[in-house]
Structures are given as structure tokens and as C-alpha cells.
Amino acid sequence: MPHYTAPVPDIAFVLHDVLEAEKQDVPGYAELERELTSAVLQEAAKISEQVLQPLNVVGDRQGCVLENGVVRTPDGFKEAYDQIAEGGWIGLDADPEYGGQGMPYLLSTAVGEMFVSANMALNMFWGLTHGAYSAIMAHGSEEQKRAWLPNMISGRWGGTMNLTEPQCGTDLGLIRTRAEPADDGSYRITGQKIWISAGEHDLTENIVHLVLARIPGAPEGTKGISLFIVPKVLVGDDGALGARNAVTCGGLESKMGIHGNATCVMNYDGAVGYLVGEPHKGMRAMFTMMNEARIGVGLQGYAMGAVAYQNAAAFAQERLQGRDVTGPANPDGPADPIIVHPDVRRNLMAQKSFVEGARAFALWGAELVDRSHRAGDAEAEALISLLTPVIKGFLTDKGFETTVLAQQTLGGSGFTREWGLEQFVRDARITMVYEGTNGIQSLDLVGRKLPRDGGKAMMAFLELVKAFCKDNAGNATLQDGFLEPLKSASKDLQAAGLFFLQNGARNPAHALAGSYDFMHLFGHVCLGLMWARMAKAAADMLARGEGDPEFLRAKIATGRYHMARELPATKTHLARIESGAEPVMALDAARF
């Protein structure tokens, strides 16, 4: 059976030694002292290891069941959910005015990794609630905030977002769901939504659906979409639950993975809904939720890679097969553990270096979110907007790849259910698809985010890398295998952007054909920067005689592997980009 140990030391290293969170000038960060974060992380680790992880296999094998309109979640899910709610974890970073704990998003992200690694499907139930909370918090009226948020933050009520319909996924301009005005100022919502995660379940007494729909006479396309709060159960003016609303679950999807989460077809038959924000401005409100979800899905990608890697590394330490080519490592046994073999070691190093680099990238991204929201930092807002499709697309592509590498480490055992790796692979696969497929992420990056404000955010990122290299030119550790690879990779990123600039106006297909490679090239540079920052922090601590020397030396060694063996992928991506659209578009559509 699979196991999970929360990586508290690794998370603490990034929080305090790399990001130096408590020293940052972000409101609320001064409170993030080691004693506080250690207490929070240790408690989250305990819940992850002892409560959530044991239910992961249960959720996968039992799945969710629809019975007479009610979705029954797997055995133990309700009890585990109640522990999460009672512990205040759903509102860890929510506004205290509505019952939240008011902690930074950075700490919530660190905790979120552990919860996802332990049980991704179960975590999704309250993850969607947090996204719905954020949308209402940003765009709802004060009356709506007071009516809906406290019970969502406490976990009494769940939350969802309803975008996709049978005839439209990414192209939301094709939405047909209608919102007819009622005399009392509310609306009656009619239509069908599909692929709604946590759309129906038995974990909470109510579910607050956020639904995109069209008001009669609305403009065509996305400019005519509005956002509505549509509760599963109607709520009276006194806050008491009333009659069931006209919203039902019409079916559950039979899926490759995340069996423990209910993916629903939702039918709205004149359901009572309440407009959020202004009419026809629903996309702006929904993107608040979607952008948060995209960062969260990026976290899911590497978090699944993290738990898969743990199990692969443990297997490699114990599985006896063959002999070390340099001489027996286990002379008293019939064979050596497979971790002695260079190809197995290569496999594990690829996993380890990705997971640890991705963790630093995701937490740095969370810091940028806090800088934007808490400090009103416009530059941080522009940078995290640019990086969001990279976090989502690159970390989920590589996270899935990491679960496959971990499965490969186990050989035939990885293909069996007993060891659990095949579940990690199946569960991770969805992260590349939902909240906008990774192809869409790359198009968003190149088509919208990269050219915004004349490419100001990209230039700021490149300057950030350049400044880091310049400031640390005299650092002996970084001179040994870190700075030159990072400089080279950043030049590849710059060259790719220049190719788009020179060729995209003449033929936009040149940019679009290279967008996926650009997203990956950018992601590799981000992880290279993270590894350089981690190596610097580790070297500085060793010089001061602080921390665990073995832990710190392992960080530097893993970073050197990453810079030497993984970061050069930027050159392959650049070559593909510079080949332009012709190789991609040359074949006639009829020949496929």
C-alpha cells in the first residue's frame, strides 16, 4: 500500500530560508515566524498522514454514488471533512470579518500541498469552496458576503463553479443557460452544466453554486455573460435553510481518476439565483475564481508528483535486483537495492529535482499573490498574471510526467493496484485538462499575457533573473554549475520572445505553433531560478553553520543535477519555436 510523509522540513526551508517570509514587507508576513508556521505545518502534516491519506485508496475504489438525486461520498469522507472544517482549515487565509483566520495565502498554499498529496479527490471538495468564496469576496455585495461567506468559510456549506455546457468548454461565448429576471430582484436560472466538480455531495448541508448564464437581451459572446449565486437549498432572510432549489444532479461522470470526487451533470430548472456584480460582467468575476483555481491545479500537479516520488524512492531503497557495477553494495544479500543503478538514480533525480523546484516556484507564486492582494503591488500583480498559465500548464505536465517516472521506478509493481502508483498517475492526469487545458494555457500565455503592456511583465522577469546572476557573481557555490546554465536558459527565453515579436505580426500561426514550447521553456527557466535561489540559501546556511548540513548539501547536489540535466531542455524548446508554423501546418487537414 502507498504511504505519505508530509515534507515539512522542505516546505519550511522554502518559506524561511529561501523566501525569508517573515522579513518581507507584505502585511501579515511579520507573523510568519518559524514557531507559528511550524505549528501549522505540523498539524496539517498530522491530518494529512493520519486522516486524509488512509482514505485515498478508499475513495479511489469506492468512488461516489448517485442515489435518488443524492451523491454519497466514500466511507470516511464525511468524518474527515468534518475534521477539516472544525479545524478551520477551509478558512485559513479567509477574511476574519467573515470567520476566516486571516493568514497569508502563502501559508495556505503550503498546507494545500500536503492535503493534495494525501488525498487529492477529497481536498477538492473544500478547494472549490475556497474558490467560490474568493469570487464572492471580490465581486459580491456586502449583503451577499454576509449572507453566504461565513457558512462557506466554516465548512457548513460547500461551493462550486459552473461554466462548461455540453456545447461549449473553452469558448464560453456559446453558453446557453438563461437567467430570467423575477419580480423580487432575483433570477430564475435554466440550463445544464457539465463536469462540475463537487456539484452534489453529502458532506455539507448546502452547496453554493456560482453559475454563468445569460440575461435576456444580453450581448452575444462573452460580453453578455453574467454570474449568479444559485444555492442547492434556499436560504431565508434569517439565514435558516428552507426549501430545496430547482437544481439537481442529473448524473455522475465515469472517470479515469479522482474517483472520490463527484464530477456532476447539473440541471437548473428555473432555480432561484442572485446576480453577482453587474449584469454582463460575469466573466470578470468568474476569472477571479478561475485564476485562483489554475494556481491551485498547478499545485495539484506537483503535489501528486511529490507523493509518487516518495513511494518510488522508498521502493528503490528496498527492492533488490542486480549488482552495483562498481562492486556489491549489499554483499551479504542476494542482490543490491536498485537505487545503486545509474538509470534508476537518474529517474529518481528527475523526480526529486522537479518536485522540490516546483514547490519553490509555487510558493514564490503564492508570495506574489499576497503582494498583489495585501500590499497592492501592481508589479507583483502583473508578474503573477504572466506566471499563472506557466504554473498551471508546466507544473501539471511535469507533475504527471513525474508520476509516470515514479511508476516506472517500480517496474511491474507500478502497474498493479497494490502499490498505488497507478492511482497517482490516473489522478494527476486530470490536472492537465481542467481549469483550461494546457494548450489553452499556452495560448493565453503567448497571445494575451506575454504582449500585455508591451511585454512589461516579461521584461521585469528577465531583469529579475539578470539581477540575481549579477548580485551573486562572486558566490562560489553558484559559480559551480548554477549561474551559467541559468543565464543560458534565460537567453533562450529572450530569443523565443524575440522570434514571436519578429514573426508573429506577419503570421500569428508562428506564435501559436510555438506557444506550448514557450510555456515549457518559461517553466524550465522559472525552476532554474528557484534552484539557484535554493542553492544560495543552502550555501549561506552552511557557511553560517546553521541547519542540517546533510539536508543542505543534498539541496545543492539536487540543484546541480537539475541545472545540468533538466535545464538544457530550453534549447530544444527554442529550436522548435524557431522552426515556425510551417512544419506544424504543412499537412492538409484531410490527411490526418
Coordinates of C-alpha atoms in Angstrom, one line a residue:
M1 CA 0.0 0.0 0.0
P2 CA 1.2 3.6 -0.7
H3 CA 2.4 5.8 2.1
Y4 CA 2.8 9.6 2.6
T5 CA 5.1 11.6 4.8
A6 CA 4.5 15.4 4.7
P7 CA 7.7 17.2 3.6
V8 CA 7.6 19.8 6.5
P9 CA 11.4 20.4 6.5
D10 CA 11.4 21.1 2.8
I11 CA 8.4 23.5 3.0
A12 CA 9.9 25.3 6.0
F13 CA 13.2 25.7 4.1
V14 CA 11.5 27.4 1.2
L15 CA 9.3 29.6 3.5
H16 CA 12.0 30.8 5.8
D17 CA 15.4 30.3 4.2
V18 CA 14.7 30.9 0.5
L19 CA 11.7 33.3 0.6
E20 CA 12.5 34.6 4.1
A21 CA 8.8 35.2 4.5
E22 CA 8.9 36.8 7.9
K23 CA 11.3 39.5 6.6
Q24 CA 9.1 40.5 3.7
D25 CA 7.2 43.8 3.6
V26 CA 3.9 42.2 3.0
P27 CA 1.1 42.9 5.5
G28 CA 0.7 39.8 7.7
Y29 CA 4.1 38.3 6.9
A30 CA 5.8 39.5 10.1
E31 CA 3.6 37.0 11.9
L32 CA 5.0 34.1 9.9
E33 CA 7.7 33.3 12.4
R34 CA 9.1 29.8 12.5
E35 CA 7.3 28.9 15.6
L36 CA 3.9 29.7 14.1
T37 CA 4.5 28.1 10.7
S38 CA 5.9 25.0 12.4
A39 CA 2.8 24.6 14.5
V40 CA 0.5 25.0 11.5
L41 CA 2.6 22.8 9.2
Q42 CA 3.0 20.0 11.8
E43 CA -0.8 19.9 12.5
A44 CA -1.5 19.9 8.8
A45 CA 1.0 17.1 8.4
K46 CA -0.7 15.1 11.1
I47 CA -4.1 15.4 9.5
S48 CA -2.6 14.6 6.1
E49 CA -0.8 11.5 7.2
Q50 CA -3.3 10.1 9.7
V51 CA -6.7 11.2 8.4
L52 CA -6.6 12.0 4.7
Q53 CA -4.0 9.6 3.2
P54 CA -5.6 6.4 4.6
L55 CA -8.8 7.4 2.7
N56 CA -7.1 7.9 -0.6
V57 CA -7.4 4.3 -1.7
V58 CA -10.9 4.0 -0.2
G59 CA -12.1 7.0 -2.3
D60 CA -10.5 5.6 -5.5
R61 CA -12.0 2.1 -5.1
Q62 CA -15.5 3.1 -3.8
G63 CA -16.0 6.3 -5.8
C64 CA -19.1 8.5 -5.4
V65 CA -22.6 7.0 -6.0
L66 CA -25.7 8.9 -7.1
E67 CA -28.8 7.6 -5.3
N68 CA -32.2 9.3 -5.7
G69 CA -30.6 12.6 -6.5
V70 CA -28.1 12.5 -3.7
V71 CA -24.4 11.8 -4.1
R72 CA -23.0 9.5 -1.5
T73 CA -19.3 10.1 -0.9
P74 CA -16.9 7.2 0.0
D75 CA -16.7 5.7 3.5
G76 CA -14.9 8.0 5.9
F77 CA -15.0 11.2 3.7
K78 CA -17.7 12.9 5.8
E79 CA -15.8 12.3 9.1
A80 CA -12.6 13.6 7.5
Y81 CA -14.3 16.6 6.0
D82 CA -15.8 17.5 9.4
Q83 CA -12.3 17.4 10.9
I84 CA -11.0 19.8 8.3
A85 CA -13.9 22.1 8.8
E86 CA -13.7 22.0 12.6
G87 CA -10.0 22.7 12.4
G88 CA -10.6 25.9 10.5
W89 CA -8.5 24.8 7.5
I90 CA -11.0 25.9 4.9
G91 CA -10.8 29.5 6.0
L92 CA -7.1 29.5 6.9
D93 CA -6.5 32.6 4.7
A94 CA -10.0 33.9 4.6
D95 CA -11.1 37.3 5.9
P96 CA -11.6 37.2 9.7
E97 CA -14.6 39.5 9.3
Y98 CA -16.5 36.5 7.9
G99 CA -15.0 33.9 10.1
G100 CA -11.6 33.2 8.5
Q101 CA -8.2 33.1 10.2
G102 CA -6.7 35.8 8.0
M103 CA -3.4 34.0 7.4
P104 CA -1.4 34.8 4.2
Y105 CA -2.2 32.8 1.0
L106 CA 1.4 31.7 1.2
L107 CA 0.8 29.6 4.3
S108 CA -2.5 28.3 2.8
T109 CA -0.6 27.1 -0.3
A110 CA 2.0 25.3 1.8
V111 CA -0.8 23.5 3.7
G112 CA -2.6 22.8 0.4
E113 CA 0.3 20.8 -1.0
M114 CA 0.1 18.3 1.9
F115 CA -3.6 17.9 1.7
V116 CA -3.5 17.3 -2.1
S117 CA -0.6 14.8 -1.8
A118 CA -2.5 12.9 0.9
N119 CA -5.9 12.9 -0.9
M120 CA -6.5 15.0 -3.9
A121 CA -10.1 13.9 -4.5
L122 CA -11.2 14.7 -1.0
N123 CA -9.3 18.0 -0.9
M124 CA -11.2 19.2 -4.0
F125 CA -14.4 19.4 -2.1
W126 CA -13.2 22.3 0.1
G127 CA -10.8 23.6 -2.6
L128 CA -13.8 24.5 -4.8
T129 CA -15.5 26.2 -1.8
H130 CA -12.5 28.4 -1.3
G131 CA -12.6 29.4 -4.9
A132 CA -16.3 30.3 -4.7
Y133 CA -15.5 32.3 -1.5
S134 CA -12.9 34.3 -3.4
A135 CA -15.2 35.2 -6.2
I136 CA -18.0 36.4 -3.9
M137 CA -15.4 38.2 -1.7
A138 CA -14.1 40.1 -4.7
H139 CA -17.3 40.8 -6.6
G140 CA -20.3 40.3 -4.3
S141 CA -22.2 42.9 -2.5
E142 CA -21.7 43.4 1.2
E143 CA -25.1 41.8 1.8
Q144 CA -24.1 38.8 -0.3
K145 CA -20.8 38.4 1.6
R146 CA -22.6 38.4 5.0
A147 CA -25.3 36.0 3.7
W148 CA -23.0 33.4 2.1
L149 CA -19.4 33.6 3.2
P150 CA -19.5 32.7 6.9
N151 CA -21.0 29.3 6.3
M152 CA -18.7 28.6 3.4
I153 CA -15.6 29.5 5.4
S154 CA -16.8 27.4 8.3
G155 CA -17.4 24.4 6.0
R156 CA -21.1 24.1 6.8
W157 CA -21.8 25.0 3.1
G158 CA -19.8 23.9 0.0
G159 CA -19.2 25.9 -3.2
T160 CA -18.7 25.2 -6.9
M161 CA -18.2 27.0 -10.2
N162 CA -20.4 26.1 -13.1
L163 CA -19.0 27.1 -16.5
T164 CA -19.0 24.3 -19.0
E165 CA -22.0 23.2 -21.0
P166 CA -22.4 20.3 -23.4
Q167 CA -21.9 22.5 -26.5
C168 CA -19.1 24.7 -25.0
G169 CA -16.0 24.3 -22.9
T170 CA -13.3 26.9 -23.5
D171 CA -15.4 29.0 -25.8
L172 CA -17.8 30.3 -23.0
G173 CA -19.3 32.7 -25.5
L174 CA -21.5 29.8 -26.6
I175 CA -23.2 29.5 -23.2
R176 CA -27.0 28.9 -23.4
T177 CA -28.0 28.8 -19.8
R178 CA -30.7 31.5 -19.2
A179 CA -31.3 33.9 -16.3
E180 CA -34.9 35.3 -16.4
P181 CA -35.4 38.3 -14.0
A182 CA -38.0 37.8 -11.3
D183 CA -40.2 40.5 -9.6
D184 CA -38.3 40.3 -6.4
G185 CA -34.9 41.1 -7.9
S186 CA -33.7 37.6 -8.1
Y187 CA -33.4 35.5 -11.3
R188 CA -34.6 32.1 -12.5
I189 CA -31.8 30.0 -13.9
T190 CA -32.5 27.4 -16.5
G191 CA -29.9 25.2 -18.3
Q192 CA -27.5 22.4 -18.0
K193 CA -23.8 22.4 -16.8
I194 CA -21.4 19.5 -17.1
W195 CA -18.2 18.4 -15.5
I196 CA -19.0 20.2 -12.2
S197 CA -16.6 19.1 -9.5
A198 CA -18.3 18.6 -6.1
G199 CA -21.6 19.6 -7.7
E200 CA -23.6 17.3 -5.4
H201 CA -22.5 15.5 -2.2
D202 CA -23.4 14.6 1.3
L203 CA -20.6 16.5 3.1
T204 CA -22.4 19.8 3.7
E205 CA -25.9 20.9 4.4
N206 CA -25.9 23.3 1.4
I207 CA -23.9 24.0 -1.7
V208 CA -23.4 27.5 -3.1
H209 CA -23.2 27.2 -6.9
L210 CA -21.7 30.0 -8.9
V211 CA -23.3 29.8 -12.3
L212 CA -22.6 31.6 -15.6
A213 CA -25.8 32.5 -17.5
R214 CA -27.3 35.0 -20.0
I215 CA -29.9 37.6 -19.1
P216 CA -32.4 38.2 -21.9
G217 CA -31.2 40.8 -24.3
A218 CA -27.6 40.3 -23.3
P219 CA -24.9 41.0 -26.0
E220 CA -23.5 38.0 -27.9
G221 CA -20.4 36.2 -26.8
T222 CA -18.5 36.5 -23.5
K223 CA -19.6 40.2 -23.2
G224 CA -23.1 39.0 -22.4
I225 CA -22.4 36.6 -19.6
S226 CA -23.5 37.2 -16.0
L227 CA -22.6 35.4 -12.8
F228 CA -25.2 34.1 -10.3
I229 CA -25.2 32.6 -6.8
V230 CA -27.6 29.6 -7.0
P231 CA -27.8 27.7 -3.8
K232 CA -28.8 24.0 -3.6
V233 CA -31.1 24.8 -0.7
L234 CA -32.8 28.2 -0.5
V235 CA -31.8 30.4 2.5
G236 CA -34.3 32.7 4.3
D237 CA -33.6 36.3 5.4
D238 CA -32.9 35.0 8.8
G239 CA -30.2 32.6 7.5
A240 CA -32.3 29.5 8.0
L241 CA -32.4 26.8 5.4
G242 CA -35.6 26.5 3.5
A243 CA -36.9 24.5 0.5
R244 CA -34.7 22.7 -2.0
N245 CA -33.9 24.9 -5.0
A246 CA -34.7 23.7 -8.5
V247 CA -31.2 22.4 -9.1
T248 CA -30.4 18.7 -9.4
C249 CA -27.6 16.4 -10.2
G250 CA -28.5 14.5 -13.4
G251 CA -25.6 12.1 -13.4
L252 CA -22.0 11.4 -12.4
E253 CA -19.2 11.1 -14.9
S254 CA -17.3 7.8 -15.0
K255 CA -13.7 9.0 -15.0
M256 CA -10.1 7.8 -15.3
G257 CA -9.2 9.2 -11.9
I258 CA -10.2 11.3 -8.9
H259 CA -13.0 8.8 -8.3
G260 CA -13.5 10.1 -4.7
N261 CA -14.7 13.4 -6.1
A262 CA -18.2 13.8 -7.7
T263 CA -18.0 15.2 -11.2
C264 CA -21.6 16.1 -11.9
V265 CA -24.1 16.9 -14.6
M266 CA -26.1 19.8 -13.1
N267 CA -29.6 20.6 -14.2
Y268 CA -31.1 24.0 -13.5
D269 CA -34.9 24.2 -14.0
G270 CA -35.9 27.7 -13.1
A271 CA -33.7 27.7 -10.0
V272 CA -33.6 30.9 -7.9
G273 CA -30.3 32.8 -8.5
Y274 CA -28.8 36.1 -7.3
L275 CA -26.7 38.3 -9.6
V276 CA -23.1 38.8 -8.5
G277 CA -21.8 42.2 -9.5
E278 CA -23.1 43.9 -12.6
P279 CA -25.1 42.4 -15.4
H280 CA -23.0 41.0 -18.3
K281 CA -19.8 41.3 -16.2
G282 CA -19.7 37.6 -15.2
M283 CA -16.5 36.7 -16.9
R284 CA -14.5 39.1 -14.9
A285 CA -15.9 37.7 -11.7
M286 CA -15.5 34.1 -12.7
F287 CA -11.9 34.7 -13.7
T288 CA -11.2 35.6 -10.1
M289 CA -12.1 32.1 -9.2
M290 CA -10.5 30.5 -12.3
N291 CA -7.2 32.2 -11.8
E292 CA -7.1 31.0 -8.2
A293 CA -8.1 27.6 -9.4
R294 CA -5.4 27.5 -12.1
I295 CA -2.7 28.2 -9.5
G296 CA -4.3 25.5 -7.3
V297 CA -4.3 23.0 -10.1
G298 CA -0.6 23.7 -10.7
L299 CA -0.1 22.8 -7.1
Q300 CA -2.1 19.6 -7.6
G301 CA 0.3 18.7 -10.4
Y302 CA 3.5 18.8 -8.5
A303 CA 1.8 17.6 -5.2
M304 CA 0.8 14.3 -7.0
G305 CA 4.4 14.1 -8.3
A306 CA 5.6 14.6 -4.7
V307 CA 3.7 11.7 -3.2
A308 CA 4.6 9.4 -6.2
Y309 CA 8.3 10.3 -5.8
Q310 CA 8.2 9.4 -2.1
N311 CA 6.9 6.0 -2.8
A312 CA 9.3 5.4 -5.7
A313 CA 12.3 6.4 -3.6
A314 CA 11.2 4.1 -0.8
F315 CA 10.8 1.2 -3.2
A316 CA 14.2 1.8 -4.8
Q317 CA 15.8 1.6 -1.4
E318 CA 14.3 -1.7 -0.6
R319 CA 13.9 -3.6 -3.9
L320 CA 16.9 -6.0 -4.5
Q321 CA 17.8 -6.5 -8.1
G322 CA 21.3 -6.9 -9.8
R323 CA 24.6 -5.7 -8.6
D324 CA 26.3 -2.3 -8.4
V325 CA 28.7 -2.1 -11.4
T326 CA 31.3 -0.7 -9.1
G327 CA 31.1 -3.6 -6.7
P328 CA 28.4 -5.1 -4.4
A329 CA 26.7 -2.6 -2.2
N330 CA 24.9 -5.3 -0.2
P331 CA 27.4 -8.1 -0.1
D332 CA 25.6 -10.1 2.5
G333 CA 22.4 -10.1 0.4
P334 CA 21.4 -11.9 -2.8
A335 CA 21.4 -8.6 -4.7
D336 CA 21.8 -4.8 -4.3
P337 CA 18.9 -2.4 -3.9
I338 CA 18.0 -0.9 -7.3
I339 CA 18.8 2.6 -6.1
V340 CA 22.5 1.8 -6.8
H341 CA 21.9 1.6 -10.5
P342 CA 22.7 4.8 -12.5
D343 CA 19.5 4.7 -14.6
V344 CA 17.3 4.3 -11.5
R345 CA 19.2 7.1 -9.9
R346 CA 18.6 9.3 -13.0
N347 CA 14.9 8.5 -12.8
L348 CA 14.7 9.5 -9.1
M349 CA 16.8 12.6 -9.5
A350 CA 14.5 13.8 -12.3
Q351 CA 11.5 13.3 -9.9
K352 CA 13.2 14.9 -6.9
S353 CA 14.6 17.9 -8.7
F354 CA 11.2 18.7 -10.3
V355 CA 9.2 18.3 -7.1
E356 CA 11.5 20.5 -5.0
G357 CA 11.9 23.1 -7.7
A358 CA 8.2 23.2 -8.3
R359 CA 7.4 23.6 -4.6
A360 CA 9.6 26.7 -4.5
F361 CA 8.0 28.0 -7.7
A362 CA 4.5 27.6 -6.4
L363 CA 5.3 29.2 -3.0
W364 CA 7.0 32.1 -4.7
G365 CA 3.9 32.5 -6.8
A366 CA 1.8 32.5 -3.6
E367 CA 4.0 35.3 -2.3
L368 CA 3.3 37.3 -5.4
V369 CA -0.4 36.8 -4.9
D370 CA -0.1 38.1 -1.4
R371 CA 2.0 41.1 -2.5
S372 CA -0.7 41.9 -5.1
H373 CA -3.7 41.4 -2.8
R374 CA -2.3 42.5 0.6
A375 CA 0.2 45.2 -0.5
G376 CA -1.5 46.4 -3.7
D377 CA 1.7 45.8 -5.6
A378 CA 1.0 46.4 -9.3
E379 CA 4.2 44.8 -10.4
A380 CA 3.6 41.7 -8.4
E381 CA 0.1 41.5 -9.9
A382 CA 1.5 41.8 -13.4
L383 CA 4.1 39.1 -12.8
I384 CA 1.7 36.6 -11.2
S385 CA -0.7 37.2 -14.1
L386 CA 2.1 36.3 -16.5
L387 CA 3.2 33.3 -14.5
T388 CA -0.3 31.8 -13.8
P389 CA -0.5 29.8 -17.1
V390 CA 3.1 28.6 -16.6
I391 CA 2.3 27.5 -13.0
K392 CA -0.8 25.7 -14.2
G393 CA 0.5 24.3 -17.5
F394 CA 4.1 23.5 -16.8
L395 CA 3.7 22.1 -13.3
T396 CA 0.8 19.8 -14.3
D397 CA 2.6 18.5 -17.4
K398 CA 5.7 17.8 -15.5
G399 CA 3.8 16.6 -12.4
F400 CA 2.0 14.0 -14.5
E401 CA 5.4 13.0 -16.1
T402 CA 6.8 12.7 -12.6
T403 CA 4.1 10.3 -11.5
V404 CA 4.8 8.2 -14.6
L405 CA 8.6 8.2 -13.8
A406 CA 7.7 7.1 -10.3
Q407 CA 5.5 4.3 -11.6
Q408 CA 8.4 3.3 -13.9
T409 CA 10.8 3.0 -10.9
L410 CA 8.6 0.2 -9.5
G411 CA 8.7 -1.7 -12.8
G412 CA 5.9 -4.3 -13.0
S413 CA 4.8 -3.5 -9.4
G414 CA 4.0 0.1 -10.5
F415 CA 1.4 -1.3 -12.9
T416 CA -0.5 -3.1 -10.1
R417 CA -3.1 -1.5 -7.8
E418 CA -1.4 -2.9 -4.7
W419 CA 1.4 -0.3 -4.7
G420 CA -0.8 2.7 -5.5
L421 CA 1.4 4.3 -8.2
E422 CA -1.2 3.7 -10.9
Q423 CA -3.7 5.8 -8.9
F424 CA -1.3 8.7 -8.7
V425 CA -0.9 8.6 -12.4
R426 CA -4.6 8.5 -13.1
D427 CA -5.4 11.2 -10.6
A428 CA -2.6 13.5 -11.9
R429 CA -3.8 13.2 -15.5
I430 CA -6.9 15.5 -15.0
T431 CA -4.7 18.4 -13.9
M432 CA -3.5 18.8 -17.5
V433 CA -7.1 19.2 -18.6
Y434 CA -9.4 21.0 -16.2
E435 CA -9.4 24.8 -15.5
G436 CA -8.4 25.2 -19.1
T437 CA -6.4 22.6 -20.9
N438 CA -2.7 23.2 -21.0
G439 CA -2.9 24.0 -24.7
I440 CA -5.2 26.8 -23.8
Q441 CA -2.8 27.9 -21.0
S442 CA 0.0 28.2 -23.6
L443 CA -2.2 30.3 -25.9
D444 CA -3.2 32.5 -23.0
L445 CA 0.4 33.0 -22.2
V446 CA 1.6 33.9 -25.7
G447 CA -1.5 35.5 -27.0
R448 CA -2.6 37.6 -24.0
K449 CA -0.1 37.6 -21.1
L450 CA 3.2 38.0 -22.9
P451 CA 2.3 41.1 -25.0
R452 CA 0.3 42.8 -22.3
D453 CA 1.6 46.4 -21.6
G454 CA 4.2 46.0 -24.3
G455 CA 5.7 42.9 -22.6
K456 CA 6.5 44.8 -19.4
A457 CA 6.0 41.8 -17.1
M458 CA 8.2 39.6 -19.2
M459 CA 10.9 42.2 -19.2
A460 CA 10.6 42.5 -15.5
F461 CA 11.0 38.7 -15.1
L462 CA 14.1 38.7 -17.3
E463 CA 15.6 41.6 -15.4
L464 CA 14.9 39.7 -12.1
V465 CA 17.0 36.8 -13.4
K466 CA 19.7 39.1 -14.7
A467 CA 19.9 40.9 -11.3
F468 CA 20.1 37.7 -9.4
C469 CA 23.0 36.5 -11.5
K470 CA 24.8 39.8 -11.2
D471 CA 24.3 40.1 -7.5
N472 CA 25.7 36.6 -6.9
A473 CA 28.5 36.6 -9.4
G474 CA 31.0 36.2 -6.6
N475 CA 29.2 33.3 -4.9
A476 CA 31.5 30.2 -5.2
T477 CA 28.6 27.7 -4.9
L478 CA 26.6 29.4 -7.6
Q479 CA 29.6 29.8 -9.9
D480 CA 29.9 26.0 -9.8
G481 CA 27.1 24.9 -12.1
F482 CA 24.3 27.3 -11.4
L483 CA 24.8 30.8 -12.8
E484 CA 25.9 30.0 -16.4
P485 CA 23.1 27.5 -17.0
L486 CA 20.6 30.0 -15.7
K487 CA 22.0 32.8 -17.9
S488 CA 21.9 30.5 -20.9
A489 CA 18.4 29.4 -20.3
S490 CA 17.2 33.0 -19.8
K491 CA 18.8 33.9 -23.1
D492 CA 16.8 31.1 -24.8
L493 CA 13.6 32.5 -23.3
Q494 CA 14.5 36.0 -24.5
A495 CA 15.3 34.6 -28.0
A496 CA 11.9 32.9 -28.1
G497 CA 10.1 36.1 -27.3
L498 CA 12.1 37.9 -29.9
F499 CA 11.1 35.3 -32.5
F500 CA 7.4 35.9 -31.7
L501 CA 7.9 39.6 -31.9
Q502 CA 9.6 39.5 -35.3
N503 CA 7.4 36.8 -36.9
G504 CA 4.1 36.9 -35.1
A505 CA 2.7 40.0 -36.7
R506 CA 3.5 38.6 -40.2
N507 CA 1.9 35.3 -39.4
P508 CA 0.2 34.7 -36.0
A509 CA 0.5 31.0 -36.5
H510 CA 4.2 31.2 -35.9
A511 CA 3.5 32.3 -32.3
L512 CA 0.6 29.9 -31.8
A513 CA 2.5 26.9 -33.1
G514 CA 5.3 27.7 -30.6
S515 CA 3.2 28.6 -27.7
Y516 CA 3.3 25.2 -25.9
D517 CA 7.1 25.0 -26.2
F518 CA 7.3 28.6 -24.9
M519 CA 5.3 27.7 -21.9
H520 CA 7.6 24.8 -21.1
L521 CA 10.7 26.9 -21.9
F522 CA 9.5 29.6 -19.5
G523 CA 8.7 26.9 -16.8
H524 CA 12.2 25.5 -17.1
V525 CA 13.7 29.0 -16.6
C526 CA 11.5 29.5 -13.5
L527 CA 12.6 26.2 -11.9
G528 CA 16.2 27.1 -12.8
L529 CA 15.8 30.4 -10.9
M530 CA 14.3 28.6 -8.0
W531 CA 17.1 26.1 -7.8
A532 CA 19.7 28.9 -7.9
R533 CA 17.9 30.6 -5.1
M534 CA 17.7 27.4 -3.1
A535 CA 21.4 26.7 -3.6
K536 CA 22.3 30.2 -2.5
A537 CA 20.2 29.8 0.7
A538 CA 21.7 26.4 1.4
A539 CA 25.3 27.6 0.8
D540 CA 24.8 30.6 3.1
M541 CA 23.4 28.4 5.9
L542 CA 26.3 26.0 5.6
A543 CA 28.7 29.0 5.8
R544 CA 27.0 30.2 8.9
G545 CA 26.9 26.7 10.5
E546 CA 23.1 26.7 10.6
G547 CA 20.6 23.9 9.8
D548 CA 21.2 20.3 9.0
P549 CA 24.4 20.0 6.8
E550 CA 23.3 16.8 5.1
F551 CA 19.9 18.3 4.2
L552 CA 21.6 21.4 2.8
R553 CA 24.3 19.6 0.9
A554 CA 21.5 17.4 -0.7
K555 CA 19.7 20.6 -1.8
I556 CA 22.9 21.8 -3.6
A557 CA 23.6 18.4 -5.2
T558 CA 20.0 18.1 -6.4
G559 CA 20.1 21.6 -7.8
R560 CA 23.3 20.9 -9.7
Y561 CA 21.7 17.8 -11.2
H562 CA 18.7 20.0 -12.3
M563 CA 20.9 22.7 -13.9
A564 CA 23.0 20.1 -15.7
R565 CA 20.4 17.6 -16.8
E566 CA 17.0 19.3 -16.9
L567 CA 17.5 23.0 -17.6
P568 CA 19.2 22.4 -21.1
A569 CA 15.7 21.4 -22.3
T570 CA 15.3 25.1 -23.0
K571 CA 17.4 24.7 -26.2
T572 CA 15.2 22.0 -27.6
H573 CA 12.1 24.2 -27.0
L574 CA 13.8 27.2 -28.6
A575 CA 14.7 25.1 -31.7
R576 CA 11.1 24.0 -32.0
I577 CA 9.8 27.6 -31.6
E578 CA 12.2 28.9 -34.2
S579 CA 11.1 26.3 -36.8
G580 CA 7.9 28.3 -37.0
A581 CA 4.5 27.2 -38.1
E582 CA 5.4 25.5 -41.4
P583 CA 6.2 22.1 -40.1
V584 CA 3.1 22.1 -37.9
M585 CA 0.7 23.3 -40.6
A586 CA 2.1 21.7 -43.7
L587 CA -0.1 18.6 -43.7
D588 CA -3.5 19.1 -45.2
A589 CA -6.3 18.6 -42.6
A590 CA -7.8 15.8 -44.7
R591 CA -4.6 13.7 -44.3
F592 CA -4.9 13.3 -40.6

